[in-house]
CSV table of C-alpha atoms in Angstrom, one decimal:
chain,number,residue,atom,x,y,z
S,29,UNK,CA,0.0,0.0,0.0
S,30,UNK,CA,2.5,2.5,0.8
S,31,UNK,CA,4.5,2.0,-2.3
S,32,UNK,CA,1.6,2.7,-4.2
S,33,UNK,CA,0.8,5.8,-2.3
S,34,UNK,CA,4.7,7.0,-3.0
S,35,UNK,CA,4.1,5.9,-6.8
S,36,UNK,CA,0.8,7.8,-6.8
S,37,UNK,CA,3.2,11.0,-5.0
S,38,UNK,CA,5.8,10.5,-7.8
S,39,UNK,CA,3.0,10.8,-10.5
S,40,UNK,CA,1.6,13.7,-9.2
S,41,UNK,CA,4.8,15.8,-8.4
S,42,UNK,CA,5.3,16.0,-11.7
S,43,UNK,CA,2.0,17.2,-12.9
S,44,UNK,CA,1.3,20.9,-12.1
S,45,UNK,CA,-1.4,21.5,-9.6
S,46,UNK,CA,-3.9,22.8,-11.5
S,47,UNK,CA,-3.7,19.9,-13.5
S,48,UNK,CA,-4.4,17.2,-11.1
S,49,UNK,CA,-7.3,19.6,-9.7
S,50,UNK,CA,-9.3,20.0,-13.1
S,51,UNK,CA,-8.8,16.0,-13.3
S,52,UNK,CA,-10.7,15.6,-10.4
S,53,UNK,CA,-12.8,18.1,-10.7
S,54,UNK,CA,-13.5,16.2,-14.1
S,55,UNK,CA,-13.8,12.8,-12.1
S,56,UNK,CA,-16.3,14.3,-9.8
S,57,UNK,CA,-18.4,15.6,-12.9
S,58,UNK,CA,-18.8,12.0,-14.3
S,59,UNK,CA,-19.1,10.9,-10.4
S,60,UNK,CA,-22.4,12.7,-10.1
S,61,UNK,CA,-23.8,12.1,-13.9
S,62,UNK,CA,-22.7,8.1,-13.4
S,63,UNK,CA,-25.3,8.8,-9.8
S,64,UNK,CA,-27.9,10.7,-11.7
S,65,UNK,CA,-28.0,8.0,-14.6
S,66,UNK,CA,-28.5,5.3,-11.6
S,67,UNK,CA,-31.1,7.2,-10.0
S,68,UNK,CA,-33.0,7.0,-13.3
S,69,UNK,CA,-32.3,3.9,-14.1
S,70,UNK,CA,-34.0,3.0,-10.5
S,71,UNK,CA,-37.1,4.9,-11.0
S,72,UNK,CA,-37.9,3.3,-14.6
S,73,UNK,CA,-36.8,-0.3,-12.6
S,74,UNK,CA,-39.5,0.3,-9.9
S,75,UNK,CA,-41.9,1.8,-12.6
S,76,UNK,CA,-41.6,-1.6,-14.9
S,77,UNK,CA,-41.6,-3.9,-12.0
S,78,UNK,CA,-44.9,-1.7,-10.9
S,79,UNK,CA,-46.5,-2.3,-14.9
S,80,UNK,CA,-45.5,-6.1,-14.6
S,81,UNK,CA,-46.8,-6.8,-11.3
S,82,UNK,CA,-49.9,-4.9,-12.3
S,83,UNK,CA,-50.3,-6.8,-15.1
S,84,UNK,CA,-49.7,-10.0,-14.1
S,85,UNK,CA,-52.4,-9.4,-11.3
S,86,UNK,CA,-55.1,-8.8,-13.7
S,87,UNK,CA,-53.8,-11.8,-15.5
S,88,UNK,CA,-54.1,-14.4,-12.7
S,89,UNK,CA,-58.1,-12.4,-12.2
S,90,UNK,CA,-58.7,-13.4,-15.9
S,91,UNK,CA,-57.2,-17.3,-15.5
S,92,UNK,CA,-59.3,-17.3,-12.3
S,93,UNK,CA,-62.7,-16.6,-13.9
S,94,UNK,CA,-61.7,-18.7,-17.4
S,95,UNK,CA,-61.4,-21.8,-14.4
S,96,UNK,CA,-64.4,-20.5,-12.8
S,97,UNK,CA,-66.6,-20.9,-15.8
S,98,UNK,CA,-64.8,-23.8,-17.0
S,99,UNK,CA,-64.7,-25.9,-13.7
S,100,UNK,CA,-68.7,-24.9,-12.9
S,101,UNK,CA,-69.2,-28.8,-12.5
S,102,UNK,CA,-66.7,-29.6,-10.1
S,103,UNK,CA,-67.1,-28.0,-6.6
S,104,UNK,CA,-63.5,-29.3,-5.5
S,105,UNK,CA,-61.6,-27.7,-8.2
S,106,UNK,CA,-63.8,-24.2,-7.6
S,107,UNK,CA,-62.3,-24.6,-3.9
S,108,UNK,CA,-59.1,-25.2,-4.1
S,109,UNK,CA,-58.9,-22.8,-6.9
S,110,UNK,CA,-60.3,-20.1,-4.5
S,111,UNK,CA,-57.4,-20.9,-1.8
S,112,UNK,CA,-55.0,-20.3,-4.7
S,113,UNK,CA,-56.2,-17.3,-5.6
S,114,UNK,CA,-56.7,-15.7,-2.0
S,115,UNK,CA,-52.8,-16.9,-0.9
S,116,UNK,CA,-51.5,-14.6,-4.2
């Protein structure tokens, strides 16, 4: 570690200080726009996960009713179907 940190010294003694300031500064720029991109990428995450889960609810409704109306004859499907339905 500490003969990187010399190494890292050595580099920058030769570089003039306003150099090494405008490369951070420049660091810090894409630091913040690499967190802002993130951010966004989060939101439109939660939003698509929001949409599917959405979706997929009123999917499992429709395949509930199409059982429904197709399993009118037997009460033991109807029943256990309704379990299934009420645990999601």
């Amino acid at each position: 570690y500490q003969e990187e940190i010399q190494e890292l010294n050595e580099v920058a003694r030769h570089r003039p200080r306003s150099t090494l300031v405008m490369g951070i500064q420049q660091e810090n720029r894409q630091i913040r726009e690499l967190q802002q991109e993130n951010k966004e990428l989060r939101t439109s995450l939660e939003e698509h996960q929001s949409a599917l889960e959405l979706i997929m609810s009123k999917y499992r409704e429709q395949m509930f009713r199409l059982l429904m109306v197709s399993k009118k004859d037997d009460p033991s499907i109807i029943t256990k179907l309704k379990e299934q339905h009420s645990k999601v």
